[in-house]
Coordinates of C-alpha atoms in Angstrom, one line a residue:
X1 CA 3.5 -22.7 3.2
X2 CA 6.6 -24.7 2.3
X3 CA 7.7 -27.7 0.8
X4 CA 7.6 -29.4 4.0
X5 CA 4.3 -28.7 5.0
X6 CA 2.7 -29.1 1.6
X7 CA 3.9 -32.5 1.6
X8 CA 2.5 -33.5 4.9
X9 CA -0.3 -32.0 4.0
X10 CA -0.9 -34.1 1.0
X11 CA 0.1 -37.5 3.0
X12 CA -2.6 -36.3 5.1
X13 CA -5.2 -36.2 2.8
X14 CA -3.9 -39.3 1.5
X15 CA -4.1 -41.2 4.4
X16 CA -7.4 -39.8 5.2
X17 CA -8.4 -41.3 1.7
X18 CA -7.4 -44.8 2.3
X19 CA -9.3 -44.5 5.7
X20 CA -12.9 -43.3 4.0
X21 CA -12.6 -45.7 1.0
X22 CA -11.3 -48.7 3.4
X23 CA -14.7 -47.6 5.4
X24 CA -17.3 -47.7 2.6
X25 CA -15.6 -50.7 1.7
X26 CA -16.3 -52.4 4.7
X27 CA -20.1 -50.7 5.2
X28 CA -20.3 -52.1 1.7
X29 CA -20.4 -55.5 2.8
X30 CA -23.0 -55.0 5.8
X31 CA -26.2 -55.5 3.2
X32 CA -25.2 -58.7 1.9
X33 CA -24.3 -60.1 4.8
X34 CA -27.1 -59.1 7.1
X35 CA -29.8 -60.1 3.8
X36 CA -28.4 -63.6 4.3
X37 CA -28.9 -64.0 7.7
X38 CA -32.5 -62.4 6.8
X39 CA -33.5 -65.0 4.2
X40 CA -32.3 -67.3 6.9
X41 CA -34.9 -66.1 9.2
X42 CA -33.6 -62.9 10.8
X43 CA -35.5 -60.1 11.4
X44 CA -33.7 -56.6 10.5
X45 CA -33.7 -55.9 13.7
X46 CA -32.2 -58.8 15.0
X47 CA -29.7 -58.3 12.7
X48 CA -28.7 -54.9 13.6
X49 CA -28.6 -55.6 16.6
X50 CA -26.3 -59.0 16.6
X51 CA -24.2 -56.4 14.3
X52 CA -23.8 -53.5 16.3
X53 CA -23.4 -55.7 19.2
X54 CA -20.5 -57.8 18.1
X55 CA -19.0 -54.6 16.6
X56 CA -19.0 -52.7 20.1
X57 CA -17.7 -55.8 21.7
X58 CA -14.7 -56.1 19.6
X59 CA -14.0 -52.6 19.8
X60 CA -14.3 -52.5 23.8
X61 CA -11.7 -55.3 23.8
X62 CA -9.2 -53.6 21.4
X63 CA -9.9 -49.8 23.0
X64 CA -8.8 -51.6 26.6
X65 CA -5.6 -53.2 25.1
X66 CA -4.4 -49.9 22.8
X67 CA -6.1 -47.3 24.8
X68 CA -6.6 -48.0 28.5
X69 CA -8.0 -45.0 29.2
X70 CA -10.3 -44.9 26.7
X71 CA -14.0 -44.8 29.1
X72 CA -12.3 -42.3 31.2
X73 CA -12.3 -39.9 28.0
X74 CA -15.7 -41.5 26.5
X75 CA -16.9 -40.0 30.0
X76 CA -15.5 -37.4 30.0
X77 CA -17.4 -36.4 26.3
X78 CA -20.3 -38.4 27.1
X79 CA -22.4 -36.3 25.7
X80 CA -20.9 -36.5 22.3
X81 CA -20.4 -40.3 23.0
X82 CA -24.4 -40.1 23.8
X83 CA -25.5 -38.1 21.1
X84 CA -22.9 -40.6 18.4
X85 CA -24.9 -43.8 19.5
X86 CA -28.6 -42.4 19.1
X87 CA -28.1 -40.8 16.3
X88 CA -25.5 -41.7 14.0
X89 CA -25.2 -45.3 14.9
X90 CA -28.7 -46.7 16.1
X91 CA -30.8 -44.1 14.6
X92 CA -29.5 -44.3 10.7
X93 CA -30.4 -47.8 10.9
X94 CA -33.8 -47.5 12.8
X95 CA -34.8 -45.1 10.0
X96 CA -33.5 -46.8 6.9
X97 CA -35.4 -50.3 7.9
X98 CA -38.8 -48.6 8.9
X99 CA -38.0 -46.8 5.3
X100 CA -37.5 -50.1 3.4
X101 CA -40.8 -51.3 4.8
X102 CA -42.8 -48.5 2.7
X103 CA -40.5 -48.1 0.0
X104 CA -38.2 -50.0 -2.4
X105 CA -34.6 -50.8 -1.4
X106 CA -33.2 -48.8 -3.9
X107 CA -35.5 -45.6 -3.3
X108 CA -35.1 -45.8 0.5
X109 CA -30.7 -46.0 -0.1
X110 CA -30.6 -42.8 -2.1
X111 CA -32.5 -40.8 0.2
X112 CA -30.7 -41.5 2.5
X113 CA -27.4 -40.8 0.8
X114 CA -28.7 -37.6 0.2
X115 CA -26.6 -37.1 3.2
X116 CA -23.6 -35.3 1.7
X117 CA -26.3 -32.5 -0.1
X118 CA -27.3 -31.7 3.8
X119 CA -23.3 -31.5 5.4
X120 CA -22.8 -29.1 2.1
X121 CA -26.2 -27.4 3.1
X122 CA -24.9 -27.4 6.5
X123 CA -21.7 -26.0 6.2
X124 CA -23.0 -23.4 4.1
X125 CA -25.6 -22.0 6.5
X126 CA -23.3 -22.4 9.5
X127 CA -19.8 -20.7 8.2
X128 CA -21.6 -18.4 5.6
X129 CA -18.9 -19.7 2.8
X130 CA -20.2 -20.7 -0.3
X131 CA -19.2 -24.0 -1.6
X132 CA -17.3 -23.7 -5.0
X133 CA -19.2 -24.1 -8.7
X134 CA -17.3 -27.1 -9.0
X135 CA -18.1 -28.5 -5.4
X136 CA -21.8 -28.2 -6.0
X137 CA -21.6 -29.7 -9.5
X138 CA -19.4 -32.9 -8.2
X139 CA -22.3 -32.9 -5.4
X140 CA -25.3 -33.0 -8.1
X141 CA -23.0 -35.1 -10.2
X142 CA -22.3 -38.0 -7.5
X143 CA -25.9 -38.0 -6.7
X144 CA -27.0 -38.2 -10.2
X145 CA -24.3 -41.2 -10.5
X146 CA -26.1 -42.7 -7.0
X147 CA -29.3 -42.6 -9.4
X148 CA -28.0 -44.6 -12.1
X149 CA -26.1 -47.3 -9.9
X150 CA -29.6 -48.0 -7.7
X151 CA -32.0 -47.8 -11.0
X152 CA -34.2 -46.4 -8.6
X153 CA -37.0 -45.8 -11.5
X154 CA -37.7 -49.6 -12.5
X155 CA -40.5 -50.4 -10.6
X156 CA -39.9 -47.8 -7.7
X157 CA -42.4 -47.4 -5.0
X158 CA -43.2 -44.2 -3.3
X159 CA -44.9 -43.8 -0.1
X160 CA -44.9 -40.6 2.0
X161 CA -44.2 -42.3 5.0
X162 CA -41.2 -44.0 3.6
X163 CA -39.5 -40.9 2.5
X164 CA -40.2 -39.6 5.9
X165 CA -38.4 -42.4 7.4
X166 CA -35.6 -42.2 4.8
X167 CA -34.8 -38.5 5.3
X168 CA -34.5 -39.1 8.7
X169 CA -31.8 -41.4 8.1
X170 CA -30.1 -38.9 5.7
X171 CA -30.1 -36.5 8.7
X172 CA -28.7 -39.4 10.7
X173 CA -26.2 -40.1 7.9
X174 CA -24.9 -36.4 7.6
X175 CA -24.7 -36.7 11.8
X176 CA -22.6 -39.3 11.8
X177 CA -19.7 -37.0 9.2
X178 CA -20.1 -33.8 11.0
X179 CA -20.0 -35.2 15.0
X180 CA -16.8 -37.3 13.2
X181 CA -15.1 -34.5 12.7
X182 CA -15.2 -34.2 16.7
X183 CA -12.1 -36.6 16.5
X184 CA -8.8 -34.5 15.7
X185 CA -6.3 -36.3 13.5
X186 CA -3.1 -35.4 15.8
X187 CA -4.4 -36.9 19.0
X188 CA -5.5 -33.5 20.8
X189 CA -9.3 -34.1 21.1
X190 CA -11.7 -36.6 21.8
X191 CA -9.4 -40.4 20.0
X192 CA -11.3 -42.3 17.1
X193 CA -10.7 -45.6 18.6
X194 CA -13.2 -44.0 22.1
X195 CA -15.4 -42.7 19.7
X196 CA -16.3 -45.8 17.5
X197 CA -15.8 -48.4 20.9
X198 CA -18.1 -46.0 23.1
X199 CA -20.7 -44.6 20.6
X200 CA -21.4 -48.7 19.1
X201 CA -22.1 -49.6 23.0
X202 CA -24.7 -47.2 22.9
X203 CA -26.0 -47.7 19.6
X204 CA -26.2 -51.3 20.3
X205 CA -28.1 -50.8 23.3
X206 CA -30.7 -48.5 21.9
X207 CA -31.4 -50.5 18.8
X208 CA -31.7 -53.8 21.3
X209 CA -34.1 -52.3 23.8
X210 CA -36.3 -51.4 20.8
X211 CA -36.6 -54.8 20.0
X212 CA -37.1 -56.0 23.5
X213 CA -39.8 -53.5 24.3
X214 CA -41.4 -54.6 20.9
X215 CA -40.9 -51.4 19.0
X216 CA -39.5 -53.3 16.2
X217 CA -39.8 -57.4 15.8
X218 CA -36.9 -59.4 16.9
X219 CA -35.9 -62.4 15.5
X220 CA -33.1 -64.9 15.6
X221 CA -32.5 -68.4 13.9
X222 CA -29.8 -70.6 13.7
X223 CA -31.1 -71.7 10.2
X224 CA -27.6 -71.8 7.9
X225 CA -26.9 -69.1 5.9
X226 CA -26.0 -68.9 2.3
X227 CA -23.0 -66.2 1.1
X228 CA -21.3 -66.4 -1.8
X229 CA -22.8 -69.3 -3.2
X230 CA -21.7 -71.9 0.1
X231 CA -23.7 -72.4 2.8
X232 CA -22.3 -71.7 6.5
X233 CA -23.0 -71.3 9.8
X234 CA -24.9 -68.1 11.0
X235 CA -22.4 -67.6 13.4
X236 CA -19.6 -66.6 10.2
X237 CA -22.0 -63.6 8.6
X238 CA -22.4 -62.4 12.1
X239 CA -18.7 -62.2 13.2
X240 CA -18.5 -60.5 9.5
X241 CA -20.7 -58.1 10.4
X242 CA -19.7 -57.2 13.8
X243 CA -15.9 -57.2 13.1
X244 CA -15.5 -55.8 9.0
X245 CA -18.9 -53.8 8.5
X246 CA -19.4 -52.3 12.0
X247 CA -16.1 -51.9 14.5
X248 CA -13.5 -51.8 11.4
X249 CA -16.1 -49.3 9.6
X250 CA -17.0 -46.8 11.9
X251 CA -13.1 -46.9 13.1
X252 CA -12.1 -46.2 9.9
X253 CA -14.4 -44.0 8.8
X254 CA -14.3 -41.6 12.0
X255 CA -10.3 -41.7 11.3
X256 CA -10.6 -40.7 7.6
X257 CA -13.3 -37.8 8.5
X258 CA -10.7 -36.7 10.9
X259 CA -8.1 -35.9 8.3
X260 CA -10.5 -34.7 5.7
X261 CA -13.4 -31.7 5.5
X262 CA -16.4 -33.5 6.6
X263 CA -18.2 -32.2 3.3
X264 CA -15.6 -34.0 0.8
X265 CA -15.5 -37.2 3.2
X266 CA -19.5 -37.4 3.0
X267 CA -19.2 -37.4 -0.8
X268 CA -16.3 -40.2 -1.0
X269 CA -18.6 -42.3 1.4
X270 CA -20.9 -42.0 -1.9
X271 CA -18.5 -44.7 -3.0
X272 CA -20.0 -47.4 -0.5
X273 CA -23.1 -47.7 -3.0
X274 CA -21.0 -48.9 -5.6
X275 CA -19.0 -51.5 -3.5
X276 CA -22.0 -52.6 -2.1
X277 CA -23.5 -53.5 -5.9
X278 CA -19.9 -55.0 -6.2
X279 CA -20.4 -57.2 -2.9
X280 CA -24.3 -58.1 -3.8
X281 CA -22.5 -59.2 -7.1
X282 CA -19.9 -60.7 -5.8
X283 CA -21.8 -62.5 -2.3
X284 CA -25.2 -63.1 -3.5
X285 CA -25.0 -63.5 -7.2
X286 CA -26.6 -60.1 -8.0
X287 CA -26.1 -58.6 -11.3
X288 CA -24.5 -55.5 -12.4
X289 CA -26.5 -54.1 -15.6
X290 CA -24.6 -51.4 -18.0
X291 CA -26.4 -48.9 -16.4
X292 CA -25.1 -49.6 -12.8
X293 CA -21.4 -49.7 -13.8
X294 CA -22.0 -46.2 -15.9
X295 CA -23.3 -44.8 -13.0
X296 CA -20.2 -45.9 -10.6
X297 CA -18.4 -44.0 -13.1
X298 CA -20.2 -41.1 -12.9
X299 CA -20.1 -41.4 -9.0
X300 CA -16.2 -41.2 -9.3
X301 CA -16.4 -38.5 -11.4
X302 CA -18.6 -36.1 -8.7
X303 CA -16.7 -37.1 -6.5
X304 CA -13.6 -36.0 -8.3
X305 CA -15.3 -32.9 -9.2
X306 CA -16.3 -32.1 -5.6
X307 CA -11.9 -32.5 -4.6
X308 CA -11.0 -30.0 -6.8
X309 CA -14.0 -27.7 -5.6
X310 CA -12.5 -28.5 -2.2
X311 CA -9.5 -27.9 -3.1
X312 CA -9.5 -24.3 -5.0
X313 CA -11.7 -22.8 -1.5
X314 CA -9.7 -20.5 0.0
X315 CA -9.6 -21.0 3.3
X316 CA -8.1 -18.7 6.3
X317 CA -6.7 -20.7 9.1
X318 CA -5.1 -23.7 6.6
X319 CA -5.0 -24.9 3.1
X320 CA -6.7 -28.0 1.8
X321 CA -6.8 -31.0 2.3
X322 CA -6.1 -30.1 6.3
X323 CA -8.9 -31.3 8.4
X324 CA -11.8 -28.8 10.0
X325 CA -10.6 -29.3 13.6
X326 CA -6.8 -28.2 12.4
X327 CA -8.5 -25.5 10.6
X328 CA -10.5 -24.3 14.2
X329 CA -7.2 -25.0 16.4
X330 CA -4.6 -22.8 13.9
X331 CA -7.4 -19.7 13.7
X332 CA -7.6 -19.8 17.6
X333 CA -3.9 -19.9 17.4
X334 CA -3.9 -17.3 14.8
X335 CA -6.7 -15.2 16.8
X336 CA -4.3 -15.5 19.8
X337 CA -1.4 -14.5 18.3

């Protein structure tokens, strides 16, 4: 490999950083948001669903003005596009609130970001490669750190049904970084920008028929809200919620899976637990006890571990930090040749 390509390599890996950070970032902010429209009157439910519908209208208007033909190609993979919304989209968040009604917040959270354990599990299974020593430890590592941040063992509740609910959202969770990495990085495959636009239309659909069939309660107020110690409108969390946490998130994040392996971009979205104790912090007033911000440390530590894990793999077709669908196209091309 030369010079050249090593370089774009690592400015690809680097951009696909900023993308998955910039993504948990925004996810980060989802929970505070959508708990002050709840303590306003909400229903969970009603606040997915004013989320994921304000994100997928957003994103429909800015997939028509920088991609016109963007439903052609969401039709086109519909069945990806299909399989995105139920799952990934509407189905994480169906299962995480039917877990939080059996279980505490912080249990149900770190089942479900058990998530990068099952892509690592996944992979491994599927492409018969061993992870690395160092991949697995940044894995136990992170999730240890996940442990510490959510103090899940003061005053946890457990409830069989609730961890049912939760793992199902894990699988959901680990669904949404493996069908990202359906999106290639140079433009050759199915475009982000369809993905997030197409599969939040879907997800917002499913998630608001069950509420209208009665599946789940739906409520909406238009009680003010309080974030950030100021009270507002409802309307300002929701436009949050629709435009940072939902059409910017899922954009963002399907772009920074792209450019990285879909294990290693599962562990950096690790990183949305601790911005979300940041944003609680900083939106609701939420404190951060000694043992939270150790475990944030600890969380960028795994993570840390898992990159160079990553990173010393051998790997045939490419070398890190290229994504998985460069890695498929330059063995076919290698296959071929």
């Amino acid at each position: 490999m030369t010079a050249t390509q090593l370089s774009k390599n690592v400015d690809h890996f680097r951009l696909g950083m900023f993308f998955a950070v910039s993504s948990a970032m925004s996810f980060a902010l989802s929970g505070p948001l959508a708990k002050a429209l709840m303590d306003a009157g909400w229903s969970p439910t009603a606040a997915v669903t004013a989320r994921m519908a304000g994100g997928a209208l957003v994103m429909a208007i800015f997939a028509t003005i920088v991609k016109p033909d963007w439903v052609s190609e969401a039709w086109a993979h519909r069945k990806t596009v299909l399989a995105y919304g139920i799952g990934p989209v509407a189905g994480a968040q169906l299962c995480y609130y039917n877990a939080v009604g059996h279980l505490s917040v912080g249990v149900a959270l770190l089942l479900e970001y058990t998530a990068p354990v099952l892509v690592v599990g996944y992979l491994w299974a599927t492409t018969r490669r061993r992870p690395t020593n160092m991949t697995l430890a940044g894995v136990a590592l992170a999730i240890t750190g996940i442990v510490l941040v959510l103090n899940v063992f003061s005053g946890a509740q457990i409830n069989a049904v609730g961890i049912a609910w939760a793992l199902a959202a894990a699988v959901c969770a680990a669904c949404y970084f493996m069908m990202s990495d359906e999106v290639t990085a140079d433009g050759s495959g199915l475009n982000s920008i369809t993905l997030a636009a197409s599969g939040l239309i879907v997800g917002a659909a499913a998630v608001a028929v069950l509420g209208l069939v009665g599946i789940m309660p739906m409520t909406f107020t238009k009680n003010d809200t309080v974030v950030a110690g100021m009270t507002m409108s409802w309307v300002i969390p929701v436009i949050a919620l629709g435009v940072i946490t939902t059409a910017a998130a899922y954009t963002l994040g399907i772009m920074g899976i792209s450019r990285l392996r879909p294990r290693f971009a599962s562990l950096v979205g690790l990183a949305e637990v601790l911005f979300a104790v940041l944003a609680a912090w900083l939106l609701l007033g939420e404190s951060i006890t000694w043992t939270q911000a150790v475990g944030g440390a600890v969380v960028l530590a795994g993570l840390a571990l898992a990159r160079q894990g990553d990173r010393s793999e051998k790997v045939d077709a490419a070398t890190w930090p290229d994504c998985g669908a460069v890695e498929g196209r330059a063995a076919k091309s290698k296959a071929n040749g």
